[in-house]
Short mmCIF file of C-alpha atoms in Angstrom, two decimals:
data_model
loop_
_atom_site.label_atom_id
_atom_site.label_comp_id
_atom_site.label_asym_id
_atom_site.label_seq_id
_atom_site.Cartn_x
_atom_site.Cartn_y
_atom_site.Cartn_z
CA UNK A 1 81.49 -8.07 18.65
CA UNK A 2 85.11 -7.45 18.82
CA UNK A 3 86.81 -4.32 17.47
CA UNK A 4 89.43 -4.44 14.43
CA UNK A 5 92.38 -4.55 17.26
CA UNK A 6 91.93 -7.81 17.67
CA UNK A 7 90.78 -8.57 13.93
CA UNK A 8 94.68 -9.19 13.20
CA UNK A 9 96.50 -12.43 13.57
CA UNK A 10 99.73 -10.45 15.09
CA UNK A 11 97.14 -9.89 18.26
CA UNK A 12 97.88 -11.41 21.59
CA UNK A 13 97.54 -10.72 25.08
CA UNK A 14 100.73 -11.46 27.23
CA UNK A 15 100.41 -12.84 30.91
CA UNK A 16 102.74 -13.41 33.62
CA UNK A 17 103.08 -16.74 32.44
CA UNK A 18 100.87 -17.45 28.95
CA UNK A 19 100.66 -15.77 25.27
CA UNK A 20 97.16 -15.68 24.35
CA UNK A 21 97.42 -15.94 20.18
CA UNK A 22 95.87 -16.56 17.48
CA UNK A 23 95.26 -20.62 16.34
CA UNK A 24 97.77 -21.38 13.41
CA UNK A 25 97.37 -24.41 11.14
CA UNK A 26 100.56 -25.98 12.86
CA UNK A 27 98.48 -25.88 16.22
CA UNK A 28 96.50 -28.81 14.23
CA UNK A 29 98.53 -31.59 15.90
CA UNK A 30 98.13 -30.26 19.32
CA UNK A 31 94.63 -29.58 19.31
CA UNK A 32 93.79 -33.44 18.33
CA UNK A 33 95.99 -34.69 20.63
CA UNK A 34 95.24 -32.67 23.97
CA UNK A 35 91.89 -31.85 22.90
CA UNK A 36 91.49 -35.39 21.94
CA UNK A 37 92.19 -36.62 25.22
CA UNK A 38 89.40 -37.93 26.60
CA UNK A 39 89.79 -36.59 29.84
CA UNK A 40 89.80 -32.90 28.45
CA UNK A 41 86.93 -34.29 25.79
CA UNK A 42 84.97 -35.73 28.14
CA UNK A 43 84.15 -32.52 30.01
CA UNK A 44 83.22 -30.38 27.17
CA UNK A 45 79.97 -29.70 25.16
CA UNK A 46 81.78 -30.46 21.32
CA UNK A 47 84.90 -32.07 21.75
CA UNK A 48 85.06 -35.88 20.43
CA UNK A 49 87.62 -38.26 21.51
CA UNK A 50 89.48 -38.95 19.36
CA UNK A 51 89.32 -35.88 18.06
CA UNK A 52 90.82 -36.85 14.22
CA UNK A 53 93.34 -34.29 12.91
CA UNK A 54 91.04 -33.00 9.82
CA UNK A 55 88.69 -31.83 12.80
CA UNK A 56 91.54 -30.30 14.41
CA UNK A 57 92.25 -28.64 11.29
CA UNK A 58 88.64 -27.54 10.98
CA UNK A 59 88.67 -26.04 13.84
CA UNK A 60 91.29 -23.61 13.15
CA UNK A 61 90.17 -22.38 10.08
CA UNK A 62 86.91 -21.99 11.68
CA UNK A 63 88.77 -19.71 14.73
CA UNK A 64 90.68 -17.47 12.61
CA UNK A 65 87.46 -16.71 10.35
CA UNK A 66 85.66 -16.35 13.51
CA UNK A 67 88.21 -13.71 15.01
CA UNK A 68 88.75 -12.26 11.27
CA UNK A 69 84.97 -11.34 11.24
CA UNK A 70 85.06 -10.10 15.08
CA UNK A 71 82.78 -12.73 15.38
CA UNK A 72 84.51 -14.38 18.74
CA UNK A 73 87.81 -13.93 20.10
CA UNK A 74 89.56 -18.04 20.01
CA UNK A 75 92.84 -17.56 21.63
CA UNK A 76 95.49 -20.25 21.79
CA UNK A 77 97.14 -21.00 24.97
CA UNK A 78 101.08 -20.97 24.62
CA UNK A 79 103.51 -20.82 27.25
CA UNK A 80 105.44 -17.57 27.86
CA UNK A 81 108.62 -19.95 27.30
CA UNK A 82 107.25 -22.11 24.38
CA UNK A 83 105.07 -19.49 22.19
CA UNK A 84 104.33 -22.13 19.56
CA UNK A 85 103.13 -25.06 21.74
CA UNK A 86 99.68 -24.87 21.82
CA UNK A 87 98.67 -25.91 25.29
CA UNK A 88 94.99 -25.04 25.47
CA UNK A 89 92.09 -22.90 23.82
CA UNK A 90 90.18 -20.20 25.80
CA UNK A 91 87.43 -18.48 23.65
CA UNK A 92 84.88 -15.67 23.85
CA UNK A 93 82.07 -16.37 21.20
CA UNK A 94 78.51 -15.42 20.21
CA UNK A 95 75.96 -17.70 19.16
CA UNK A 96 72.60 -17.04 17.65
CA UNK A 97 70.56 -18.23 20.51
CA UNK A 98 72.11 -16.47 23.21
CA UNK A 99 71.70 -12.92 23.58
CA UNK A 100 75.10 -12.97 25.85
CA UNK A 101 78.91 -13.89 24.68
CA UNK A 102 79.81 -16.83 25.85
CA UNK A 103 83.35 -17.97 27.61
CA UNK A 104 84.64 -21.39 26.91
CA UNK A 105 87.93 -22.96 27.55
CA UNK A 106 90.42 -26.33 27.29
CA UNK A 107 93.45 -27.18 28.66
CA UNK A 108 95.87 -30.28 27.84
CA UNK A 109 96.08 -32.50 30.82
CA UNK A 110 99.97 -32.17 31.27
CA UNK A 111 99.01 -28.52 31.76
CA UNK A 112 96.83 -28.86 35.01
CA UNK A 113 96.87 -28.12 38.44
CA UNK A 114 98.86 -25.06 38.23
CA UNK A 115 96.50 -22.51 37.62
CA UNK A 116 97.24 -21.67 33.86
CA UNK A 117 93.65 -21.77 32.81
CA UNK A 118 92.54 -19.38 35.68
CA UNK A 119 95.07 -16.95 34.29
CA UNK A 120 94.26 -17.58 30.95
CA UNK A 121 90.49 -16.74 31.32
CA UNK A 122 91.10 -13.94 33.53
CA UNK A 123 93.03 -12.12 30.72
CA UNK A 124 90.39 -12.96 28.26
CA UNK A 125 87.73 -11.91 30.30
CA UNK A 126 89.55 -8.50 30.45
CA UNK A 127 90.09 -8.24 26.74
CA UNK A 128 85.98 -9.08 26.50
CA UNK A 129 85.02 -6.23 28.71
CA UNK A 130 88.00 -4.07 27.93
CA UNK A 131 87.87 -4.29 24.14
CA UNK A 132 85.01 -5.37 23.36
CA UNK A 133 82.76 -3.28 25.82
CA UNK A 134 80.79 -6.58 26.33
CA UNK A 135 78.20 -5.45 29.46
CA UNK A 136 77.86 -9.64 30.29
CA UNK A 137 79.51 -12.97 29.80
CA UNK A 138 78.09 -16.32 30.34
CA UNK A 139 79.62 -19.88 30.56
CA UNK A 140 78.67 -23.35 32.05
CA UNK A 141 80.68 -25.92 33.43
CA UNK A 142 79.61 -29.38 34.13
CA UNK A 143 77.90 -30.33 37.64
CA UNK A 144 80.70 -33.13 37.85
CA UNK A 145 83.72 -30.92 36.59
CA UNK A 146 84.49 -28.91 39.62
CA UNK A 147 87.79 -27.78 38.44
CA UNK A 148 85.95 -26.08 35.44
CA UNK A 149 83.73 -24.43 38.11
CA UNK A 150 86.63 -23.13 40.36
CA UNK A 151 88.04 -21.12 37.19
CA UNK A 152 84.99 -19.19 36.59
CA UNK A 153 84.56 -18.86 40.30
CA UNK A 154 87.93 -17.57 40.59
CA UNK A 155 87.03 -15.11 37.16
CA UNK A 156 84.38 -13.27 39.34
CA UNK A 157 81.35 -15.20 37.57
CA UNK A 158 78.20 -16.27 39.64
CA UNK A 159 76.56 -19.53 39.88
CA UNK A 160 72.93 -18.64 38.00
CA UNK A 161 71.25 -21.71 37.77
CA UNK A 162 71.37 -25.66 36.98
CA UNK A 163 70.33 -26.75 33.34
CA UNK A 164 71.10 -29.78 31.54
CA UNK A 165 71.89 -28.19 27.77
CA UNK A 166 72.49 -30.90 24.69
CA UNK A 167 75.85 -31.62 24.40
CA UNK A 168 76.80 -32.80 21.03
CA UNK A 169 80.05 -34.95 21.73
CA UNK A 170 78.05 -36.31 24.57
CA UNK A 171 75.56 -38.19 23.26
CA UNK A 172 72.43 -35.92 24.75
CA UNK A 173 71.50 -33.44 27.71
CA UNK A 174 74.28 -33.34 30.33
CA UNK A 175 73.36 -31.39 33.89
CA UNK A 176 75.53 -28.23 33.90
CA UNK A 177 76.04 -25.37 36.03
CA UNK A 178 75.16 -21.76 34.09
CA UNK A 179 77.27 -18.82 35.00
CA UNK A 180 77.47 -15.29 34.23
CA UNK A 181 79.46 -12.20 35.04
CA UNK A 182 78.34 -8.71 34.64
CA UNK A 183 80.56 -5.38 33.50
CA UNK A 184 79.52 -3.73 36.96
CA UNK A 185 81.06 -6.76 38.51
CA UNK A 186 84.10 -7.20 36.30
CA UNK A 187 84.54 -3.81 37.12
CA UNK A 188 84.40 -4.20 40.94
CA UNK A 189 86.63 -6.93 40.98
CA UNK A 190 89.43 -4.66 39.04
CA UNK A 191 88.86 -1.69 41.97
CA UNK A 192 87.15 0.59 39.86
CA UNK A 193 84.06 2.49 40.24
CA UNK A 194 81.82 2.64 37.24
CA UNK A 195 82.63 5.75 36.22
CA UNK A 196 86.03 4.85 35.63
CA UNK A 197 87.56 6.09 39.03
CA UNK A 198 90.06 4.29 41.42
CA UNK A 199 88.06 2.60 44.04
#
């Protein structure tokens, strides 16, 4: 899925604010404890709470095989200022019964309500469709988590439907929002025609 670019653990992307990096095992602690939080938890389709250290650990390993293989692209969040904080997670991934890559995303609560995430999933949505040549994303969001919705929104993603999609860490079906964005419209969105010239 993605190319050997971003097959190295010296990849990031850089924003006006954010690194986007690869997960290290130090990020371990962080993940449990902001992804543990069951206010970040609570809105996502995996995520315990508490989410015990070994998971956290887990996890990581699992990411960097993932982004070794060009499997998925799982990105750490970091702060521009703090590059080895882990604030958040923003991910592009397959899985074998969706024919589209899908976007998901966390951020710590400290973290919210200053549009990091937005930026965040805007660059990664450009590295997707940039390096990648992905011609569609997809991602859901909760029918209660309108902040989740607003992101994508803001990412150029349309509203394609209502499902209500098991959610492991949740105890059964939850009623969710689908989403998807197209290349043509990613492509819109960044001025360009689809040949490749300025709009």
């Amino acid at each position: 899925m993605f190319p050997d670019l971003t097959r190295d653990d010296v990849f990031r992307i850089e924003t006006r604010r954010l690194w986007l990096r690869w997960p290290m095992a130090r990020d371990a602690e962080a993940v449990s404890r902001l992804a543990g939080d069951p206010a970040v938890a609570g809105m996502t389709a995996r995520l315990p709470s508490p989410l015990p250290l070994h998971e956290a650990e887990s996890f990581v390993i699992r990411a960097r095989a993932a982004n070794t293989a060009g499997e998925g692209l799982i990105m750490a969040l970091c702060r521009r200022a703090a590059p080895a904080n882990l604030i958040g997670v923003v991910s592009v991934t397959g899985r074998p019964d969706e024919p589209e890559p899908r976007l998901g995303y966390w951020l710590g609560t400290p973290f919210w309500g200053d549009g990091l995430m937005t930026e965040a999933a805007l660059a990664l949505v450009d590295a997707a469709f940039a390096y990648a040549g992905q011609p569609a994303l997809v991602s859901a969001a909760m029918i209660g988590n309108r902040g989740s919705q607003r992101v994508l929104e803001k990412c150029g993603f349309r509203r394609t439907g209502e499902s209500a999609p098991v959610f492991e860490a949740r105890g059964g079906a939850v009623p969710s929002y689908d989403f998807r964005l197209d290349r043509a419209t990613w492509l819109d969105r960044r001025g360009m025609a689809v040949g490749g010239r300025s709009a």
